[in-house]
Phi, psi and omega in degrees: 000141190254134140356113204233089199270139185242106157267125164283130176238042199259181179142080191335306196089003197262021205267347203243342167324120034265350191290334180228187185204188199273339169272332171260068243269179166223078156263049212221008198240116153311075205258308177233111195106204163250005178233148185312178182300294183304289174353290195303315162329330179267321174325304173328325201290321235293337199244030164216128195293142212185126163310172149311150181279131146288106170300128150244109175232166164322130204274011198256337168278026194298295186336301203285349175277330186263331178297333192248335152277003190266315179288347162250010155075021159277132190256130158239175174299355201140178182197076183288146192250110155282104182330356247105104146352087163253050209039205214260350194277357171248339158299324168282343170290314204290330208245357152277346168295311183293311196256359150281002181268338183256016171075031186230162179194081165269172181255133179277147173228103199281151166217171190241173188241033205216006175263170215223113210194091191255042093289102197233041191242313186272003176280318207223010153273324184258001152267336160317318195279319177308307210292352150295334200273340209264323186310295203283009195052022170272170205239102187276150142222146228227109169265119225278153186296099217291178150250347191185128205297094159257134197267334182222082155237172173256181177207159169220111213270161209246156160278232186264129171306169190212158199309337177266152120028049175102050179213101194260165163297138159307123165250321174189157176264145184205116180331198165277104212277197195270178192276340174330285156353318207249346170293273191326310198280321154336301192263021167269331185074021188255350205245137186229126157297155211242111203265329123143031173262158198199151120282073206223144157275133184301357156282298159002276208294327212254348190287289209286330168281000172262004215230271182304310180237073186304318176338292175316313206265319175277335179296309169297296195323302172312286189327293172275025161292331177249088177255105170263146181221145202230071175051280153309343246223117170252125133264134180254158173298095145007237169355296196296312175287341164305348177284356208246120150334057196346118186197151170254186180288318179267029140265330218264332211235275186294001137284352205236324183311161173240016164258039154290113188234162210212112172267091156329131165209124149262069209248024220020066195270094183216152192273004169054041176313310174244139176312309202286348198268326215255331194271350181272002179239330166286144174320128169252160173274192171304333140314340177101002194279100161310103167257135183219153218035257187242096209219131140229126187245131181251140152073035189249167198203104159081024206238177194205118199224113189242160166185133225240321203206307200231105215328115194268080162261178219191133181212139168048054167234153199226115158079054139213184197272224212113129184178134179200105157291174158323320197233359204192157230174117158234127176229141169196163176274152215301324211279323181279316186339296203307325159308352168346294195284351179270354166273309183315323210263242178358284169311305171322339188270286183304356189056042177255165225269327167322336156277345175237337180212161159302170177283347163232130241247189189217110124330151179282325198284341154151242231183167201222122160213128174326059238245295184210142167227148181248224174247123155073044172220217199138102174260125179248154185239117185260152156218141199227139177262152177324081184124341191263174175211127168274162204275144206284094164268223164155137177243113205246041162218011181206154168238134187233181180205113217251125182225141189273134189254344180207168178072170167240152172236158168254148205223129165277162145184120198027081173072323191282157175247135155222145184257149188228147187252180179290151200059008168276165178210177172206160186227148193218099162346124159321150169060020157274083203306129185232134187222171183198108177240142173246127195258037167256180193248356168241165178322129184244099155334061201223184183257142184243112197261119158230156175228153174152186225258347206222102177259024219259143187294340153298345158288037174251128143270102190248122162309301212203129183192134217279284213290021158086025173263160195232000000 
């Protein structure tokens, strides 16, 4: 039976801040290797026979989702968009519903796209070793193998062994415990970290969630009966889902079922939770300290040192972070990281702009980056890719003025057209519907001056727009 990998690809941003925010959450970050998480996730698959993977993501991250495979050259099934987070048990319904619908009843192989699996050879030996028990309807979930009493995890404690090999009966699920507690389950050897990965047949998954959460299960069904697809992109009925409960899977589903069966995988595994979760897993020098960009560190111990741009030196620091972006600067001690989301909670609450996206944004159409602003300016450095064009606008508090630094671009304003090379400008009147596409074979650059009384990315009237935005 072939293999249907469902990647979740959701996700806040705020555990990894300042490095990831909520539109670029991370499993879009390059934390380890060379390729972003989701990359690497899909790339994992490549040594196990398998359909295209299906995506489920947040609909404001489609873009930034089809773009990082398409640049690492993973082909899916598709990028289904949820309209709204509903945690992982209606999401996974959506996507057993979607492939009974396509006349299949695969065994789904649920994945995060945001874990981390630098064993990933004993990663696809033991869902290979899952797939008789799963062929059979029992509902794997595969608990990872501990290394150590860890608090912040669930844990899943194993039952009675069953005729295969390493494959136990569910006995129980258990939050995250206190570390006594995570003491005790280490030294019993019966507790597995609770890896959020599944194996299941998609008929399965939909028996036992109508059976526990008909809600869930009438609500998804509704959703996707009406589905568009749009060249990347599964879109579901709006409206039905919204109807739909909140829930993860091992509530609505794998506490209540009695065919939960729970597959050891020793796989080097973390779920990159934290700073301090990211620094037990990147190379350190003989001090112990992780660097990643231009860091020098003197008399430093056990640290975690990130940099993006700009030089991190550092002297006589022992057991803290460091991580600094464009717009923002984090220092903390390694043991507090988990307070991360009370500065994210706090900015949003203040309405600053630092919780949800960098100064520099990502587009379908290529990127933006905030390079300096004031009172009633704003300078941007655009890049526009080979081919794309942003959508036929109008702005009615500002006015810009675009000078080109590479490339060539064509510049609409109100129906005429011009084309401008490098060291050329133009200029664009408030309330001038306007557009800028580049019909060249390289990147086209340029600097974006605006001024005007209202400088906010919601001051757009978009006319006309190839990637289907309002």
């Amino acid at each position: 039976m072939a293999i249907q990998p469902v990647i979740m690809a959701g996700g806040s941003g705020s555990r990894l801040w300042p490095l990831s925010r909520q539109l670029f959450p991370k499993q879009f970050l390059t934390l380890h290797g060379n390729l972003s998480m989701l990359q690497t996730t899909a790339k994992r698959l490549e040594h196990i026979e398998h359909q295209p993977p299906l995506i489920i993501c947040n609909q404001e991250h489609r873009f930034s989702v089809a773009e990082q495979l398409r640049l690492a050259g993973s082909k899916h099934g598709g990028i289904m968009l949820e309209p709204m987070g509903k945690n992982t048990a209606p999401a996974i319904a959506l996507a057993a519903f979607h492939s009974l619908k396509k006349g299949h009843d695969p065994l789904m192989l649920v994945l995060a796209a945001d874990h981390v699996i630098k064993n990933e050879q004993a990663f696809c030996d033991t869902v290979k070793h899952a797939i008789t028990s799963a062929e059979s309807g029992k509902l794997v979930t595969f608990g990872i193998v501990p290394t150590c009493a860890e608090t912040g995890y669930g844990y899943i404690k194993r039952g009675k062994a069953l005729s295969s090999h390493s494959v136990f009966e569910v006995a129980e699920f258990v939050e995250k415990p206190n570390l006594k507690t995570a003491e005790g389950y280490i030294a019993s050897g019966q507790f597995y970290w609770n890896s959020g990965m599944f194996l299941i047949k998609a008929s399965r998954y939909l028996e036992e969630l109508k059976h526990f959460s008909p809600d869930i299960y009438n609500a998804c069904e509704a959703a996707v009966n009406e589905i568009t697809e749009d060249v990347d992109f599964i879109r579901i009925n709006s409206e039905e889902f919204s109807k739909c409960p909140e829930d993860s899977i091992d509530y609505a589903v794998m506490e209540k079922t009695e065919d939960a069966v729970v597959v050891p995988m020793d796989c080097q595994w973390s779920d990159v939770g934290s700073w301090a979760a990211l620094w037990d897993i990147s190379d350190k020098d003989d001090s112990g300290n992780a660097c990643k960009g231009d860091v020098i560190a003197i008399n430093c111990s056990n640290s975690y040192f990130h940099t993006q741009e700009k030089m991190i030196a550092a002297i006589g620091l022992d057991d803290v972070v460091v991580v600094d972006t464009k717009d923002a600067t984090l220092v903390a001690k390694k043991s507090d990281v988990q307070l991360v989301k009370k500065i994210v909670e706090k900015l949003k609450a203040e309405g600053r702009s630092q919780w949800k996206h960098h100064r520099e944004v990502y587009r379908p159409w290529g990127k933006y980056d905030s390079v300096d602003n004031g009172e009633r300016f704003q300078v941007k450095r655009i890049t526009v890719k080979p081919g794309a064009k942003l959508s036929v606008q109008m702005h009615h508090h500002r006015a810009e003025h675009w000078v080109v630094v590479s490339g060539t671009a064509k510049v609409t304003i109100d129906g005429k057209d011009q084309y401008l090379t490098e060291n050329e400008s133009v200029y664009i009147p408030i309330t001038a519907v306007h557009a800028l596409e580049n019909p060249g074979k390289v990147p086209l650059e340029l600097v974006e001056v605006q001024s005007g009384s209202y400088l906010g990315e919601d001051d757009i009237v978009r006319f006309e727009d190839k990637y289907g935005r309002c």
